[in-house]
Every structure is written in structure tokens, then in C-alpha cells.
Amino acid sequence: MTEAATPDVKSTRFRAVDGALIAMMILPILALIVLKVLFTPAADGVQIAGAMIYAEFEAPVMPVIITESQINTWAVMISILGLCLYLTHGLTAKAVCRRQLIAEWIVEKCQGLVNSNMGDYFSAWAPFIAAIMALSAFSSLICLFGLFSPTGDVNVTFGWALLVFFLIMYYKFRGGLWNYFIGLFKPIPVFAPMNLIGEFSTPISMAFRHYGNVLSGAVISALIGSALSGLSKSLLGWLPGFLGDIPFLRIGLPAVLSIYFDVFSGVMQAFIFAMLTMLNVSGAVPWEEWAARREKRKKLKEKLSKSAA
Amino acid sequence: MLELAMGIMLGLLGLGAGCAMIAGIGPGIGEGNAVAKACEAIGRQPECKSDVTSTMIMGCAIAETTGLYGLIVAILLIFVAPGSFTGILKEAIK
């Protein structure tokens, strides 16, 4: 591969593409805020609700519902795509731009994490794990803009967990269907129902863990917010004019608490979801049975080719 | 009659949600144990601090799951159950 030509960082074209990519990062979030402001009905008191339904279409089997969580997930995906394109814009061997260092750091960290947790056989999985982690973390973090976190909707996290469940099943079947079936009856046949439940509890526990953590953070934030606005109404309601209507106590204090409930919890859950994906998938491969099966097939092939010749 | 039944139902749902959150005790004790042991381990071998910390946080997150199941049951009882139970109650009283 020949070395790419060094891009002219100061040229107008480079800057224009940069600006477009930054707009791609920021505009979806702004659009979401506008959408939320337009669609949310004005209400007083504690507001704890699930995802808003934006549109509903008739379909043959069941109505197709466009909810807030779908729209927010797509906006977050576009935003992450913009971020990735921005970080990798102008990549060279010599690293002209500072952002290349950030991109390299992210890639190295992800590769190292996957290699140390899944082994060398799965080293091609780094992009998938990084994608899951980024989507999950950014989906949880958009509640900092006052938007609904898609991960606070059980359907979203359950979808991801189902994806992971199918991957686990695929790798478990690698050792042969019969071997998998026999494995359910180990160590003694009485354990079969429990083993079966254990298989299906993996996606449920993964989905509910992520959803429960994000949702509990959101509920506590809403409760604190409404409590503080009520307190400031009773304490500072004597102020003249519109000053009395502004909930002054609500400024600042919820932000301190959201460092734990939103930022730490959201990023932590993203990391844990990715970690559990890695451990479950890499732990699902029956290495010995798989090797034995491959050996058997090889012998069968040789036999067939000999008999054909 | 309907009002009385409704009041009893809502009160019992609230009580049930409160009882469901007793599930928070278990993970609290378990995570406390885990963190205590991790502190001991770091005190004994300060050089493996990062490994111990990441493993501990992993374990804490998994231990938290049972508490979260209780939380989800409580949330369902508060936000979802009244809506569906009210219909059943009206049908039954008619």
C-alpha cells in the first residue's frame, strides 16, 4: 500500500468537510430537542412516562409504531457516524491532525480489551464490541440534553440482548447440535430444566440490567427535579412577578446528582453490556467438541476423495 | 362500591411496590462485601489495583441484577398495573 498524500489541513475543502461532519454530529441532537419541545404536552407535577409515540401506521399484522426511542436511537447512530468520520478525516501515516491520535487511542483500547477478554480467535470482533459500547453509552448520555434515553426503554435493550443471545447460540451450536443437546443434561439429567432456564435467562438479565439502571436513574432525576421545584415554589414564591415562577433551587443541584445517575451509571452499563457480550460469546464456544468435529469431517472428506479416486 | 374497591386496589399496589423493593437489601449487602474484599486485596497487593477494581465493578454490576428485578416489579406495579387492573375491576363489578 502506498502512503496516502498528506492532506492540506488548512485548505478550504478540508475545512468545509470538517464543518459538514461536525454538523452531522450536532444537528441530529438539535433536531431531537426541537421535536421534543414541539411534541411534549405542557404539564405540571411529576412527569415519569415511557417513550412518546410520534406516529402510528396501519399494517397487515400489527400496527407499526414510531416511538421516541426509535427516533432517538437513529439520531444517536447518525451522530456517532459523524463523530467517527470526523475523527478519521485526514488519516495519514504521520498523524498530521491531533484527532488521529484520539482515533488511534480508541481503536487500540478496543482491540486490547477484546483481545484480553475474548482471546485471539475473536480479535475481529473489536468493531462490533466498540459499536455496541458506543451506541449504548451515547444513548444513555443523551438524557443530559433532557431527551429520553433509548436505553430506558426495555424494547431497545431487549433487542440488543436478543442479538447477543443469537450470537451465543450460534457459537454453542458450533460443536454440533447433538452435543449441545447432550450438554443440557449435564452433570445429571435432573438439571435439564435449570440448564434450559439458564440459557434463556441470559438475554433477559442483560436487557433488564441495562434498562433498570438507566430507568432508575431517570426516575430518581425526575423525582428530585419535581421535589426541588416544589420546594422553591414554597420558599421563593413570594418574589414579585415572573421571578416567583422560576424554580431557582432546580438550577445546578440536579446536575451534580446526574453525574452519578446519568453519566457514571450510563457509561458503566455500556461497559458492562459489552463486557458480558464478550464473556458470554467467548465462553459459549465448545472448543474441544468443535475441534473433534472438524477432525471427523476432514477424515470423512479424505475417505470420500479416496473412494472417488 | 367501585370507589372502595379502587381505593383498596391502588393502596395494595403501592404496598406491593414497597415490598418488592425489599429486594434492594440483598444486593446492598453483597456489594458491600465485594467492595470490602476488593479494598483488602488492594491493600495487600497495591500493584494489581486496576485489575481488582475492574473485576469488582463487573461483579457489583452483576450482583445488582436481583435488586433491579425488584425495581422493575415495583415500577410495573406503580405505573402499569393500575391501568390494566382497573379494567378487570370494572368488568368484575358489573
Coordinates of C-alpha atoms in Angstrom, one line a residue:
Chain A
M1 CA 0.0 0.0 0.0
T2 CA 1.4 3.4 -0.9
E3 CA 1.4 6.1 1.6
A4 CA -1.6 8.5 1.2
A5 CA -0.8 12.0 0.2
T6 CA -0.7 14.4 3.1
P7 CA -3.9 16.4 3.2
D8 CA -3.7 20.1 3.3
V9 CA -5.2 20.7 6.7
K10 CA -5.7 24.4 6.1
S11 CA -7.4 24.2 2.7
T12 CA -11.0 25.3 2.4
R13 CA -12.1 22.0 1.1
F14 CA -10.8 20.1 4.2
R15 CA -12.3 22.7 6.5
A16 CA -15.7 22.5 4.7
V17 CA -15.8 18.7 5.0
D18 CA -14.9 19.1 8.7
G19 CA -17.7 21.6 9.2
A20 CA -20.2 19.2 7.5
L21 CA -19.1 16.4 9.7
I22 CA -19.4 18.4 12.9
A23 CA -22.9 19.5 11.7
M24 CA -23.7 15.8 11.2
M25 CA -22.7 15.3 14.9
I26 CA -24.7 18.1 16.3
L27 CA -27.7 18.6 14.1
P28 CA -29.5 15.3 15.0
I29 CA -29.4 16.1 18.6
L30 CA -30.7 19.6 18.0
A31 CA -33.4 18.2 15.8
L32 CA -34.4 15.8 18.6
I33 CA -34.6 18.7 21.1
V34 CA -36.9 20.7 18.7
L35 CA -39.0 17.6 18.1
K36 CA -39.3 17.0 21.9
V37 CA -40.3 20.6 22.5
L38 CA -42.9 20.5 19.8
F39 CA -44.5 17.2 20.8
T40 CA -44.4 17.3 24.6
P41 CA -47.7 18.5 26.1
A42 CA -47.4 21.1 28.8
A43 CA -47.9 19.6 32.2
D44 CA -47.3 20.2 35.9
G45 CA -46.1 18.0 38.6
V46 CA -44.1 14.8 38.4
Q47 CA -43.6 13.6 34.9
I48 CA -42.5 10.0 34.6
A49 CA -43.5 8.5 31.4
G50 CA -42.2 6.0 28.9
A51 CA -41.3 6.7 25.3
M52 CA -43.6 9.1 23.5
I53 CA -45.4 7.7 20.4
Y54 CA -44.8 10.0 17.4
A55 CA -46.7 8.2 14.7
E56 CA -48.7 5.0 14.2
F57 CA -49.3 3.3 10.9
E58 CA -51.7 0.6 9.9
A59 CA -50.0 -2.6 8.8
P60 CA -51.4 -6.1 8.0
V61 CA -50.2 -8.0 11.1
M62 CA -49.9 -5.3 13.7
P63 CA -49.7 -1.5 13.7
V64 CA -46.2 -0.1 13.1
I65 CA -45.5 2.4 15.9
I66 CA -42.8 5.0 15.6
T67 CA -41.7 5.8 19.2
E68 CA -39.3 8.3 20.7
S69 CA -36.8 5.6 21.4
Q70 CA -36.5 4.6 17.7
I71 CA -36.1 8.2 16.6
N72 CA -33.6 8.9 19.3
T73 CA -31.6 5.7 18.5
W74 CA -31.4 6.7 14.9
A75 CA -30.3 10.2 15.7
V76 CA -27.6 8.9 18.1
M77 CA -26.4 6.5 15.3
I78 CA -26.1 9.3 12.8
S79 CA -24.3 11.4 15.4
I80 CA -21.8 8.6 16.2
L81 CA -21.2 8.0 12.5
G82 CA -20.4 11.7 12.2
L83 CA -18.1 11.5 15.1
C84 CA -16.3 8.5 13.6
L85 CA -16.0 10.2 10.2
Y86 CA -14.7 13.4 11.8
L87 CA -12.1 11.5 13.9
T88 CA -10.8 9.6 10.8
H89 CA -10.9 12.5 8.4
G90 CA -7.4 13.2 7.1
L91 CA -5.7 10.0 8.3
T92 CA -2.1 9.7 7.4
A93 CA 0.9 7.6 8.5
K94 CA 2.5 10.6 10.2
A95 CA -0.5 11.9 12.1
V96 CA -0.9 15.4 10.9
C97 CA -4.1 16.0 12.9
R98 CA -4.5 15.7 16.6
R99 CA -7.7 13.9 16.2
Q100 CA -5.9 10.9 14.6
L101 CA -4.3 10.3 18.0
I102 CA -7.7 10.1 19.7
A103 CA -9.0 7.7 17.0
E104 CA -5.9 5.5 17.3
W105 CA -6.3 5.5 21.1
I106 CA -9.9 4.4 20.8
V107 CA -9.1 1.6 18.3
E108 CA -6.1 0.4 20.4
K109 CA -8.1 0.3 23.6
C110 CA -11.0 -1.6 22.0
Q111 CA -8.6 -4.1 20.3
G112 CA -6.8 -4.6 23.6
L113 CA -10.0 -5.1 25.5
V114 CA -11.3 -7.6 23.0
N115 CA -8.0 -9.5 22.8
S116 CA -7.6 -9.8 26.5
N117 CA -11.2 -10.9 27.2
M118 CA -12.1 -13.0 24.2
G119 CA -8.8 -14.4 23.0
D120 CA -7.1 -14.1 19.7
Y121 CA -9.7 -16.1 17.8
F122 CA -12.2 -13.3 18.3
S123 CA -9.9 -10.4 17.6
A124 CA -12.1 -9.5 14.5
W125 CA -14.9 -8.7 16.9
A126 CA -13.4 -5.4 18.1
P127 CA -15.6 -3.2 15.8
F128 CA -18.8 -4.9 16.9
I129 CA -18.0 -4.6 20.6
A130 CA -16.9 -1.0 20.1
A131 CA -20.1 -0.3 18.2
I132 CA -22.3 -1.8 21.0
M133 CA -20.4 0.2 23.6
A134 CA -20.6 3.5 21.8
L135 CA -24.2 3.2 20.9
S136 CA -25.2 2.2 24.4
A137 CA -23.1 4.9 26.1
F138 CA -24.2 7.7 23.8
S139 CA -27.9 6.5 24.0
S140 CA -27.7 6.7 27.8
L141 CA -25.9 10.1 27.7
I142 CA -28.4 12.0 25.6
C143 CA -30.6 12.3 28.6
L144 CA -28.1 15.1 29.6
F145 CA -29.8 17.2 26.9
G146 CA -33.2 16.5 28.5
L147 CA -34.1 13.9 25.9
F148 CA -35.5 10.4 26.5
S149 CA -32.7 7.8 26.7
P150 CA -33.5 4.9 24.3
T151 CA -31.8 2.6 26.8
G152 CA -34.6 3.5 29.3
D153 CA -37.0 1.6 27.0
V154 CA -36.9 -2.2 27.6
N155 CA -37.6 -2.9 23.9
V156 CA -34.3 -1.3 22.8
T157 CA -32.1 -3.1 25.3
F158 CA -34.0 -6.4 24.8
G159 CA -33.4 -6.1 21.1
W160 CA -29.6 -5.8 21.7
A161 CA -29.8 -8.7 24.2
L162 CA -31.6 -10.9 21.7
L163 CA -28.8 -10.1 19.2
V164 CA -26.3 -11.3 21.7
F165 CA -28.4 -14.3 22.5
F166 CA -28.4 -15.4 18.8
L167 CA -24.6 -14.9 18.7
I168 CA -24.2 -17.1 21.8
M169 CA -26.5 -19.8 20.3
Y170 CA -24.6 -19.7 17.0
Y171 CA -21.3 -20.4 18.8
K172 CA -22.9 -23.0 21.0
F173 CA -24.1 -24.9 18.0
R174 CA -20.6 -24.8 16.5
G175 CA -19.9 -28.0 18.5
G176 CA -22.8 -29.9 16.9
L177 CA -26.5 -29.8 17.7
W178 CA -26.4 -33.2 19.3
N179 CA -23.5 -32.3 21.6
Y180 CA -25.3 -29.1 22.7
F181 CA -28.4 -31.1 23.4
I182 CA -26.5 -33.6 25.5
G183 CA -24.8 -30.8 27.3
L184 CA -28.2 -29.7 28.7
F185 CA -28.4 -32.9 30.6
K186 CA -25.1 -32.5 32.4
P187 CA -24.0 -33.1 35.1
I188 CA -27.1 -35.2 35.8
P189 CA -30.4 -35.3 33.9
V190 CA -32.4 -33.7 36.7
F191 CA -30.6 -30.4 35.9
A192 CA -32.1 -30.2 32.4
P193 CA -34.9 -27.7 33.2
M194 CA -32.5 -25.5 35.1
N195 CA -30.0 -25.5 32.3
L196 CA -32.7 -24.6 29.8
I197 CA -33.8 -21.7 32.0
G198 CA -30.2 -20.6 32.3
E199 CA -29.9 -20.4 28.6
F200 CA -32.9 -18.1 28.3
S201 CA -32.2 -16.1 31.3
T202 CA -29.0 -14.6 29.8
P203 CA -30.7 -12.2 27.4
I204 CA -33.4 -11.3 29.9
S205 CA -31.0 -10.5 32.7
M206 CA -28.8 -8.5 30.3
A207 CA -31.7 -6.5 29.0
F208 CA -33.2 -5.8 32.4
R209 CA -29.9 -4.9 34.0
H210 CA -29.2 -2.1 31.4
Y211 CA -32.8 -0.9 31.3
G212 CA -33.3 -1.0 35.0
N213 CA -30.2 1.0 35.7
V214 CA -31.0 3.7 33.2
L215 CA -34.7 3.9 34.1
S216 CA -34.0 4.1 37.8
G217 CA -31.6 7.0 37.2
A218 CA -34.2 8.8 35.1
V219 CA -37.0 8.2 37.7
I220 CA -34.8 9.5 40.5
S221 CA -33.8 12.5 38.5
A222 CA -37.4 13.3 37.7
L223 CA -38.4 12.9 41.4
I224 CA -35.5 15.2 42.5
G225 CA -36.4 17.8 39.9
S226 CA -40.0 18.0 40.8
A227 CA -39.2 18.0 44.6
L228 CA -36.8 20.9 44.1
S229 CA -39.3 22.9 42.0
G230 CA -42.0 22.4 44.6
L231 CA -39.6 23.4 47.4
S232 CA -38.5 26.6 45.5
K233 CA -42.2 27.4 44.9
S234 CA -43.0 27.3 48.6
L235 CA -39.8 29.0 49.7
L236 CA -39.3 31.7 47.0
G237 CA -42.9 32.0 45.7
W238 CA -43.1 35.5 47.4
L239 CA -40.8 37.0 44.8
P240 CA -42.6 39.6 42.6
G241 CA -43.8 38.9 39.1
F242 CA -42.4 36.1 37.0
L243 CA -39.4 35.7 39.4
G244 CA -41.7 33.7 41.6
D245 CA -42.4 31.2 38.9
I246 CA -38.8 30.3 38.2
P247 CA -37.7 27.3 40.2
F248 CA -34.3 28.7 41.3
L249 CA -33.4 25.7 43.5
R250 CA -33.6 23.5 40.4
I251 CA -30.6 25.2 38.9
G252 CA -27.3 23.3 39.4
L253 CA -28.2 20.8 42.1
P254 CA -29.8 18.1 39.8
A255 CA -26.7 18.4 37.6
V256 CA -24.4 17.3 40.5
L257 CA -26.6 14.2 41.1
S258 CA -26.8 13.4 37.5
I259 CA -23.1 12.9 37.4
Y260 CA -23.7 9.7 39.2
F261 CA -27.2 8.7 38.0
D262 CA -26.8 9.6 34.3
V263 CA -23.1 9.8 33.4
F264 CA -21.5 7.2 35.6
S265 CA -24.3 4.8 35.5
G266 CA -24.9 5.1 31.8
V267 CA -21.2 4.6 30.8
M268 CA -20.8 1.8 33.4
Q269 CA -23.8 -0.1 32.0
A270 CA -22.4 0.3 28.4
F271 CA -19.1 -1.1 29.5
I272 CA -20.8 -4.0 31.4
F273 CA -23.1 -4.8 28.5
A274 CA -20.1 -5.0 26.2
M275 CA -18.1 -7.0 28.8
L276 CA -20.9 -9.5 29.3
T277 CA -21.3 -9.8 25.5
M278 CA -17.7 -10.7 25.2
L279 CA -17.6 -13.1 28.1
N280 CA -20.8 -14.9 27.1
V281 CA -19.9 -15.3 23.4
S282 CA -16.3 -16.4 24.0
G283 CA -17.4 -18.7 26.8
A284 CA -20.0 -20.3 24.6
V285 CA -17.6 -21.9 22.1
P286 CA -17.1 -25.6 22.8
W287 CA -13.5 -25.7 21.7
E288 CA -12.8 -29.4 22.2
E289 CA -16.0 -30.6 20.5
W290 CA -15.6 -28.2 17.7
A291 CA -12.0 -29.5 17.1
A292 CA -13.2 -33.1 17.2
R293 CA -16.0 -32.3 14.8
R294 CA -13.6 -30.7 12.3
E295 CA -11.3 -33.6 12.6
K296 CA -14.1 -36.0 11.8
R297 CA -15.2 -34.0 8.8
K298 CA -11.6 -33.9 7.5
K299 CA -11.4 -37.7 7.7
L300 CA -14.7 -38.1 6.1
K301 CA -13.6 -35.9 3.2
E302 CA -10.4 -37.8 2.7
K303 CA -12.3 -41.1 2.7
L304 CA -14.7 -39.7 0.1
S305 CA -11.9 -38.4 -2.1
K306 CA -10.1 -41.7 -1.9
S307 CA -13.1 -43.7 -2.7
A308 CA -13.9 -41.4 -5.6
A309 CA -10.4 -41.9 -6.9
Chain B
M1 CA -68.6 0.1 45.8
L2 CA -66.4 0.7 42.8
E3 CA -64.6 3.6 44.6
L4 CA -63.9 1.5 47.6
A5 CA -62.6 -1.4 45.5
M6 CA -60.4 1.0 43.5
G7 CA -59.0 2.6 46.7
I8 CA -58.2 -0.8 48.1
M9 CA -56.6 -1.9 44.9
L10 CA -54.4 1.2 44.5
G11 CA -53.3 1.1 48.1
L12 CA -52.4 -2.6 47.9
L13 CA -50.5 -1.9 44.6
G14 CA -48.5 0.8 46.4
L15 CA -47.8 -1.6 49.3
G16 CA -46.7 -4.3 46.9
A17 CA -44.3 -1.9 45.2
G18 CA -42.8 -1.1 48.5
C19 CA -42.5 -4.7 49.5
A20 CA -40.9 -5.5 46.1
M21 CA -38.1 -3.1 46.9
I22 CA -37.1 -5.2 49.9
A23 CA -35.1 -6.9 47.2
G24 CA -32.7 -3.9 47.5
I25 CA -31.3 -5.3 50.8
G26 CA -29.6 -8.3 49.2
P27 CA -27.5 -6.5 46.6
G28 CA -26.6 -3.9 49.1
I29 CA -25.1 -6.4 51.5
G30 CA -23.5 -8.3 48.6
E31 CA -21.9 -5.3 47.0
G32 CA -20.7 -4.1 50.3
N33 CA -19.0 -7.4 50.9
A34 CA -17.5 -7.3 47.4
V35 CA -16.1 -3.8 47.9
A36 CA -14.7 -4.6 51.3
K37 CA -12.9 -7.6 49.9
A38 CA -11.6 -5.6 47.0
C39 CA -10.2 -3.0 49.4
E40 CA -8.5 -5.8 51.3
A41 CA -7.0 -7.1 48.1
I42 CA -5.7 -3.7 47.0
G43 CA -4.2 -3.2 50.5
R44 CA -2.4 -6.4 50.3
Q45 CA -1.3 -6.0 46.7
P46 CA -1.4 -2.4 45.6
E47 CA 0.1 -3.1 42.2
C48 CA -2.9 -5.0 41.0
K49 CA -5.3 -2.2 41.8
S50 CA -6.7 -1.7 38.3
D51 CA -7.4 -5.4 37.7
V52 CA -9.1 -5.7 41.1
T53 CA -11.2 -2.5 40.5
S54 CA -12.4 -3.6 37.1
T55 CA -13.3 -7.1 38.3
M56 CA -15.1 -5.6 41.4
I57 CA -17.2 -3.2 39.3
M58 CA -18.1 -6.1 37.0
G59 CA -19.2 -8.2 39.9
C60 CA -21.1 -5.4 41.5
A61 CA -23.0 -4.8 38.4
I62 CA -24.0 -8.4 38.1
A63 CA -24.9 -8.6 41.8
E64 CA -27.1 -5.6 41.3
T65 CA -29.3 -7.5 38.9
T66 CA -31.5 -9.1 41.6
G67 CA -32.2 -5.6 43.0
L68 CA -33.1 -4.3 39.6
Y69 CA -35.6 -7.1 39.1
G70 CA -37.3 -5.9 42.3
L71 CA -37.2 -2.3 41.0
I72 CA -38.8 -3.4 37.7
V73 CA -41.5 -5.2 39.5
A74 CA -42.1 -2.1 41.6
I75 CA -42.2 0.2 38.6
L76 CA -44.7 -2.2 36.9
L77 CA -46.9 -2.2 39.9
I78 CA -46.9 1.6 40.1
F79 CA -47.2 2.7 36.5
V80 CA -48.5 -0.3 34.5
A81 CA -50.7 -2.4 36.8
P82 CA -53.3 0.3 37.8
G83 CA -54.3 0.8 34.2
S84 CA -54.8 -2.9 33.4
F85 CA -56.3 -3.8 36.8
T86 CA -58.9 -1.0 36.7
G87 CA -60.5 -2.6 33.6
I88 CA -60.6 -6.0 35.2
L89 CA -62.2 -4.5 38.3
K90 CA -64.9 -2.7 36.3
E91 CA -65.7 -5.8 34.5
A92 CA -66.0 -7.8 37.7
I93 CA -68.2 -5.3 39.5
K94 CA -70.6 -5.0 36.5

